[in-house]
Amino acid sequence: MYTTELSKSAEVRAIEDPELLAAFEARVAADEFIEPKDWMPEAYRRTLTRQISQHAHSEIVGMLPEGNWITRAPSLRRKAILLAKVQDEAGHGLYLYCAAETLGTSREEMIEALHSGKAKYSTIFNYPTLTWADIGAIGWLVDGAAIMNQVPLQRTSYGPYARAMVRVCKEESFHQRQGYELMMAMANGTPEQQRMAQDALDRWWWPSLMMFGPPDADSPNTAQSMRWRIKRETNDELRQKFVDISVLQAEYLGLKVPDADLRWNEAKGGYDYGEIDWDEFYAVVKGEGPVARERMAARRQAWEDGAWVREAASAHQAKRAARKAA
């Protein structure tokens, strides 16, 4: 594990050093990876810590809506697939917490920020999973939006984050295909299954578009993140790609995207789509989603229930260290 070795005063002096800043900017512009022990502007460190920890929180909280269906999956095959997927999400969270720790913030600090409400996670996980079809919609749309966001992060400027995303993207790609396969089975199933599939699409479409964040004009971090190569594409660019791909996928399933304003725009080679309800987006960000309180209560309870495991692991590590020192 890497730690930040500079004192706060030394960091401040370094931040103000124009030669260090110029060298950093040149490395980023040349598409070189920035590594944990390299000098970096404090704003770059803060931005990455916020983004990576938020990403990690999203992976962990994201286990809840699907984990709720493991015992109710309609077949052993579906149960095994869903169980494996939820395990993958736990692994993603661990990779990302480790990457964030290299920036000098401990995992305990990140978890405390989540539990206190200071840190955020993806708004999509504050919506309930009402039917089995929702599991398919999450895999198809939510993981589809995630993979659209995350593929460019394999080329993000911070080395540990970029390397963590290689495996995450491979697994998320499988999750998206699994979700689409489930939706295909339901769309080609009984009339009731077809209605469930359409209902799930109706409820998850707009929250999935919100996953890309606010419009570029209202996104305070986008310009700087693009300059520092933390992000490679803007929120609106990624959202447009997602719409263009997902509309065709819905048509193949025989489902209708719930957007009366959806139109093909020949001039831009993509779809025009309706206005997102940004009031709903910002309300959910503030913790007013349909099941936001339940999600956070579950995470806090899991942390408390797991305290004995952390204590036992710490005691075991201390004993090993004492034996080595003896």
Coordinates of C-alpha atoms in Angstrom, one line a residue:
M1 CA 0.0 0.0 0.0
Y2 CA 1.3 3.4 -0.9
T3 CA 1.0 6.4 1.5
T4 CA 1.4 10.1 1.0
E5 CA 4.8 10.9 2.4
L6 CA 4.7 14.7 2.0
S7 CA 3.6 16.9 4.8
K8 CA 0.7 19.3 4.2
S9 CA 3.1 22.3 4.1
A10 CA 5.4 20.5 1.7
E11 CA 2.4 19.7 -0.5
V12 CA 1.3 23.3 -0.6
R13 CA 4.8 24.5 -1.5
A14 CA 5.0 21.8 -4.2
I15 CA 1.6 22.8 -5.6
E16 CA 2.8 26.3 -6.0
D17 CA 6.0 25.3 -7.8
P18 CA 5.5 26.2 -11.5
E19 CA 8.2 23.8 -12.7
L20 CA 6.5 20.8 -11.0
L21 CA 3.1 21.8 -12.3
A22 CA 4.5 22.3 -15.9
A23 CA 6.2 18.9 -15.8
F24 CA 3.0 17.2 -14.5
E25 CA 0.9 18.9 -17.3
A26 CA 3.4 17.8 -19.9
R27 CA 3.3 14.2 -18.8
V28 CA -0.5 14.1 -18.8
A29 CA -0.6 15.8 -22.2
A30 CA 1.8 13.1 -23.5
D31 CA -0.6 10.4 -22.2
E32 CA 1.8 9.1 -19.6
F33 CA 0.4 7.4 -16.5
I34 CA 0.7 9.3 -13.2
E35 CA 1.7 6.9 -10.5
P36 CA 1.1 7.1 -6.7
K37 CA 4.5 8.3 -5.7
D38 CA 4.7 10.9 -8.5
W39 CA 4.1 14.5 -7.7
M40 CA 0.6 15.7 -8.6
P41 CA -1.5 18.9 -7.9
E42 CA -3.6 18.6 -4.8
A43 CA -6.7 19.3 -6.9
Y44 CA -5.9 16.3 -9.1
R45 CA -5.5 14.1 -6.0
R46 CA -8.8 15.3 -4.6
T47 CA -10.7 14.9 -7.8
L48 CA -9.4 11.3 -8.2
T49 CA -10.1 10.4 -4.6
R50 CA -13.7 11.7 -5.0
Q51 CA -14.3 9.9 -8.3
I52 CA -12.6 6.6 -7.5
S53 CA -14.2 6.3 -4.0
Q54 CA -17.6 7.2 -5.4
H55 CA -17.1 4.5 -8.1
A56 CA -16.1 2.0 -5.3
H57 CA -19.2 2.9 -3.2
S58 CA -21.4 2.4 -6.3
E59 CA -20.1 -1.1 -6.9
I60 CA -20.7 -2.1 -3.2
V61 CA -24.2 -0.4 -2.9
G62 CA -25.0 -1.8 -6.3
M63 CA -24.9 -5.3 -4.9
L64 CA -28.1 -4.6 -2.9
P65 CA -30.8 -4.4 -5.6
E66 CA -29.7 -7.6 -7.3
G67 CA -28.7 -9.5 -4.1
N68 CA -32.3 -9.1 -3.1
W69 CA -33.3 -11.5 -5.9
I70 CA -30.7 -14.3 -5.5
T71 CA -33.0 -16.4 -3.4
R72 CA -36.0 -15.7 -5.7
A73 CA -34.3 -16.4 -9.1
P74 CA -36.6 -18.6 -11.2
S75 CA -34.0 -21.4 -11.9
L76 CA -30.8 -22.8 -10.6
R77 CA -29.0 -21.4 -13.7
R78 CA -30.3 -17.9 -13.2
K79 CA -29.4 -18.1 -9.5
A80 CA -25.8 -19.1 -10.2
I81 CA -25.4 -16.4 -12.8
L82 CA -26.8 -13.7 -10.5
L83 CA -24.7 -14.9 -7.5
A84 CA -21.6 -14.8 -9.7
K85 CA -22.4 -11.3 -10.8
V86 CA -23.0 -10.0 -7.3
Q87 CA -19.6 -11.5 -6.3
D88 CA -18.0 -9.7 -9.2
E89 CA -19.4 -6.4 -8.0
A90 CA -17.9 -6.9 -4.6
G91 CA -14.5 -7.5 -6.2
H92 CA -14.8 -4.4 -8.3
G93 CA -15.4 -2.4 -5.1
L94 CA -12.3 -3.9 -3.5
Y95 CA -10.1 -3.1 -6.6
L96 CA -11.3 0.5 -6.6
Y97 CA -10.9 1.1 -2.8
C98 CA -7.4 -0.2 -3.2
A99 CA -6.8 2.2 -6.1
A100 CA -8.2 5.1 -4.1
E101 CA -6.0 4.3 -1.1
T102 CA -2.9 4.9 -3.2
L103 CA -3.9 8.6 -3.2
G104 CA -3.5 8.7 0.6
T105 CA -7.0 8.3 1.9
S106 CA -7.7 5.2 4.0
R107 CA -10.6 2.8 3.3
E108 CA -12.0 3.6 6.8
E109 CA -12.2 7.3 5.9
M110 CA -13.9 6.5 2.6
I111 CA -16.4 4.2 4.3
E112 CA -17.1 6.8 7.0
A113 CA -17.7 9.5 4.3
L114 CA -20.2 7.1 2.6
H115 CA -22.1 6.3 5.8
S116 CA -22.2 9.9 7.0
G117 CA -23.6 11.1 3.6
K118 CA -20.6 13.1 2.6
A119 CA -19.7 10.8 -0.2
K120 CA -22.1 9.8 -3.0
Y121 CA -22.7 6.8 -5.1
S122 CA -24.5 6.3 -8.4
T123 CA -28.1 7.5 -8.2
I124 CA -29.3 4.4 -10.1
F125 CA -29.1 2.3 -7.0
N126 CA -31.7 4.3 -5.2
Y127 CA -34.4 2.7 -7.3
P128 CA -36.2 -0.5 -6.3
T129 CA -36.1 -3.8 -8.2
L130 CA -39.8 -4.7 -8.3
T131 CA -39.8 -7.8 -10.6
W132 CA -37.5 -10.4 -12.0
A133 CA -37.4 -8.5 -15.2
D134 CA -35.6 -5.7 -13.4
I135 CA -32.6 -7.9 -13.1
G136 CA -32.5 -8.1 -16.8
A137 CA -33.0 -4.4 -17.3
I138 CA -30.2 -3.7 -14.8
G139 CA -27.8 -5.9 -16.6
W140 CA -28.7 -4.5 -20.0
L141 CA -29.2 -0.8 -19.3
V142 CA -27.4 -0.1 -16.0
D143 CA -24.3 -2.2 -16.7
G144 CA -24.5 -1.0 -20.3
A145 CA -24.3 2.6 -19.1
A146 CA -21.5 1.6 -16.7
I147 CA -19.4 0.0 -19.4
M148 CA -19.9 3.0 -21.7
N149 CA -18.6 5.2 -18.8
Q150 CA -15.8 2.8 -17.8
V151 CA -14.1 1.7 -21.1
P152 CA -12.5 5.2 -21.5
L153 CA -11.3 4.9 -17.9
Q154 CA -8.9 2.2 -19.0
R155 CA -6.9 5.1 -20.5
T156 CA -7.4 7.5 -17.6
S157 CA -4.2 9.3 -16.6
Y158 CA -3.9 7.8 -13.1
G159 CA -2.2 4.4 -13.4
P160 CA -3.8 2.4 -10.6
Y161 CA -7.3 3.4 -11.7
A162 CA -6.6 2.6 -15.3
R163 CA -5.2 -0.8 -14.5
A164 CA -8.1 -1.7 -12.2
M165 CA -10.5 -0.8 -14.9
V166 CA -9.2 -3.4 -17.3
R167 CA -10.6 -6.3 -15.4
V168 CA -13.7 -4.4 -14.3
C169 CA -14.6 -3.6 -17.9
K170 CA -14.2 -7.3 -19.0
E171 CA -16.5 -8.4 -16.2
E172 CA -19.0 -5.6 -16.7
S173 CA -19.2 -6.5 -20.4
F174 CA -20.2 -10.0 -19.5
H175 CA -22.8 -8.6 -17.0
Q176 CA -24.3 -6.5 -19.8
R177 CA -24.6 -9.5 -22.1
Q178 CA -26.1 -11.6 -19.4
G179 CA -28.8 -8.9 -18.7
Y180 CA -29.6 -8.6 -22.4
E181 CA -29.9 -12.3 -22.8
L182 CA -32.4 -12.4 -19.8
M183 CA -34.4 -9.6 -21.4
M184 CA -34.4 -11.4 -24.7
A185 CA -35.8 -14.5 -23.0
M186 CA -38.6 -12.5 -21.4
A187 CA -39.4 -10.5 -24.6
N188 CA -39.8 -13.8 -26.5
G189 CA -41.7 -15.5 -23.6
T190 CA -45.3 -15.4 -22.5
P191 CA -47.5 -12.3 -22.8
E192 CA -47.0 -11.7 -19.1
Q193 CA -43.2 -12.0 -19.4
Q194 CA -43.3 -9.5 -22.3
R195 CA -45.3 -7.0 -20.2
M196 CA -42.8 -7.4 -17.4
A197 CA -39.9 -6.8 -19.8
Q198 CA -41.6 -3.6 -21.2
D199 CA -42.4 -2.4 -17.7
A200 CA -38.8 -2.8 -16.6
L201 CA -37.6 -0.9 -19.6
D202 CA -40.1 1.9 -18.9
R203 CA -38.9 2.3 -15.3
W204 CA -35.1 1.9 -15.8
W205 CA -34.7 3.9 -19.1
W206 CA -34.5 7.4 -17.7
P207 CA -32.5 6.6 -14.5
S208 CA -30.0 4.9 -16.8
L209 CA -29.6 8.1 -18.8
M210 CA -29.0 10.0 -15.6
M211 CA -26.1 7.7 -14.8
F212 CA -23.9 9.8 -17.1
G213 CA -24.2 12.8 -14.8
P214 CA -25.6 16.3 -15.4
P215 CA -25.4 18.0 -18.8
D216 CA -21.9 19.2 -19.7
A217 CA -23.0 22.8 -19.2
D218 CA -23.9 22.1 -15.6
S219 CA -21.0 19.7 -14.8
P220 CA -18.4 21.7 -12.7
N221 CA -15.7 19.0 -12.9
T222 CA -15.8 18.0 -16.6
A223 CA -13.6 20.6 -18.1
Q224 CA -10.7 20.1 -15.6
S225 CA -11.1 16.3 -15.7
M226 CA -10.9 16.3 -19.5
R227 CA -7.8 18.5 -19.4
W228 CA -6.1 16.1 -16.9
R229 CA -7.2 13.1 -18.9
I230 CA -9.1 11.7 -16.0
K231 CA -12.1 11.6 -18.3
R232 CA -11.8 11.0 -22.0
E233 CA -15.3 11.9 -23.1
T234 CA -17.9 14.2 -21.7
N235 CA -21.2 13.3 -20.0
D236 CA -23.3 14.2 -23.0
E237 CA -21.0 12.5 -25.5
L238 CA -21.3 9.2 -23.5
R239 CA -25.0 9.6 -23.0
Q240 CA -25.5 10.0 -26.8
K241 CA -23.5 6.9 -27.5
F242 CA -25.6 4.9 -25.0
V243 CA -28.9 6.1 -26.5
D244 CA -27.8 5.3 -30.1
I245 CA -26.8 1.7 -29.2
S246 CA -29.6 1.0 -26.7
V247 CA -32.5 2.1 -29.0
L248 CA -31.4 -0.4 -31.6
Q249 CA -31.1 -3.1 -29.0
A250 CA -34.6 -2.4 -27.7
E251 CA -36.0 -2.6 -31.3
Y252 CA -34.4 -6.0 -31.7
L253 CA -36.2 -7.1 -28.6
G254 CA -39.5 -5.8 -29.8
L255 CA -39.7 -3.3 -26.9
K256 CA -40.4 0.4 -27.1
V257 CA -38.2 3.0 -25.5
P258 CA -40.4 5.2 -23.3
D259 CA -39.6 8.5 -25.0
A260 CA -42.2 10.2 -27.2
D261 CA -39.6 12.7 -28.4
L262 CA -37.2 10.0 -29.7
R263 CA -36.3 10.7 -33.3
W264 CA -33.4 9.7 -35.6
N265 CA -31.4 12.8 -36.6
E266 CA -29.8 12.1 -40.0
A267 CA -27.6 15.3 -39.7
K268 CA -25.8 14.2 -36.6
G269 CA -26.1 10.5 -37.2
G270 CA -27.7 9.8 -33.9
Y271 CA -31.0 10.0 -32.0
D272 CA -32.6 13.1 -30.6
Y273 CA -34.2 12.3 -27.3
G274 CA -36.5 13.9 -24.7
E275 CA -35.5 16.1 -21.8
I276 CA -34.3 14.2 -18.7
D277 CA -36.1 15.1 -15.5
W278 CA -33.1 16.8 -13.8
D279 CA -35.1 17.8 -10.8
E280 CA -35.5 14.1 -10.1
F281 CA -31.8 13.5 -10.7
Y282 CA -30.7 16.1 -8.2
A283 CA -33.3 15.0 -5.7
V284 CA -32.0 11.4 -5.9
V285 CA -28.4 12.7 -5.6
K286 CA -29.4 14.3 -2.3
G287 CA -30.7 11.0 -1.0
E288 CA -34.3 11.3 -1.9
G289 CA -34.5 8.3 -4.1
P290 CA -37.3 5.7 -3.6
V291 CA -35.2 3.4 -1.5
A292 CA -32.2 5.6 -0.6
R293 CA -32.7 5.3 3.1
E294 CA -33.0 1.6 2.9
R295 CA -29.8 1.3 0.9
M296 CA -27.8 3.3 3.4
A297 CA -29.3 1.5 6.4
A298 CA -28.3 -1.8 4.8
R299 CA -24.7 -0.6 4.2
R300 CA -24.3 0.7 7.8
Q301 CA -25.8 -2.5 9.2
A302 CA -23.4 -4.6 7.1
W303 CA -20.4 -2.5 8.3
E304 CA -21.5 -3.0 12.0
D305 CA -22.2 -6.7 11.5
G306 CA -18.7 -7.2 10.0
A307 CA -16.8 -5.4 12.8
W308 CA -15.8 -8.7 14.4
V309 CA -14.2 -9.9 11.2
R310 CA -12.2 -6.7 10.8
E311 CA -11.1 -7.0 14.5
A312 CA -10.1 -10.6 14.1
A313 CA -8.1 -9.9 11.0
S314 CA -6.3 -7.0 12.8
A315 CA -5.5 -9.2 15.8
H316 CA -4.2 -12.0 13.5
Q317 CA -2.0 -9.5 11.7
A318 CA -0.7 -8.1 15.0
K319 CA 0.2 -11.6 16.2
R320 CA 2.1 -12.3 13.0
A321 CA 4.0 -9.1 13.2
A322 CA 4.9 -9.8 16.9
R323 CA 6.2 -13.3 16.0
K324 CA 8.3 -11.8 13.2
A325 CA 9.7 -9.2 15.5
A326 CA 10.5 -11.8 18.3

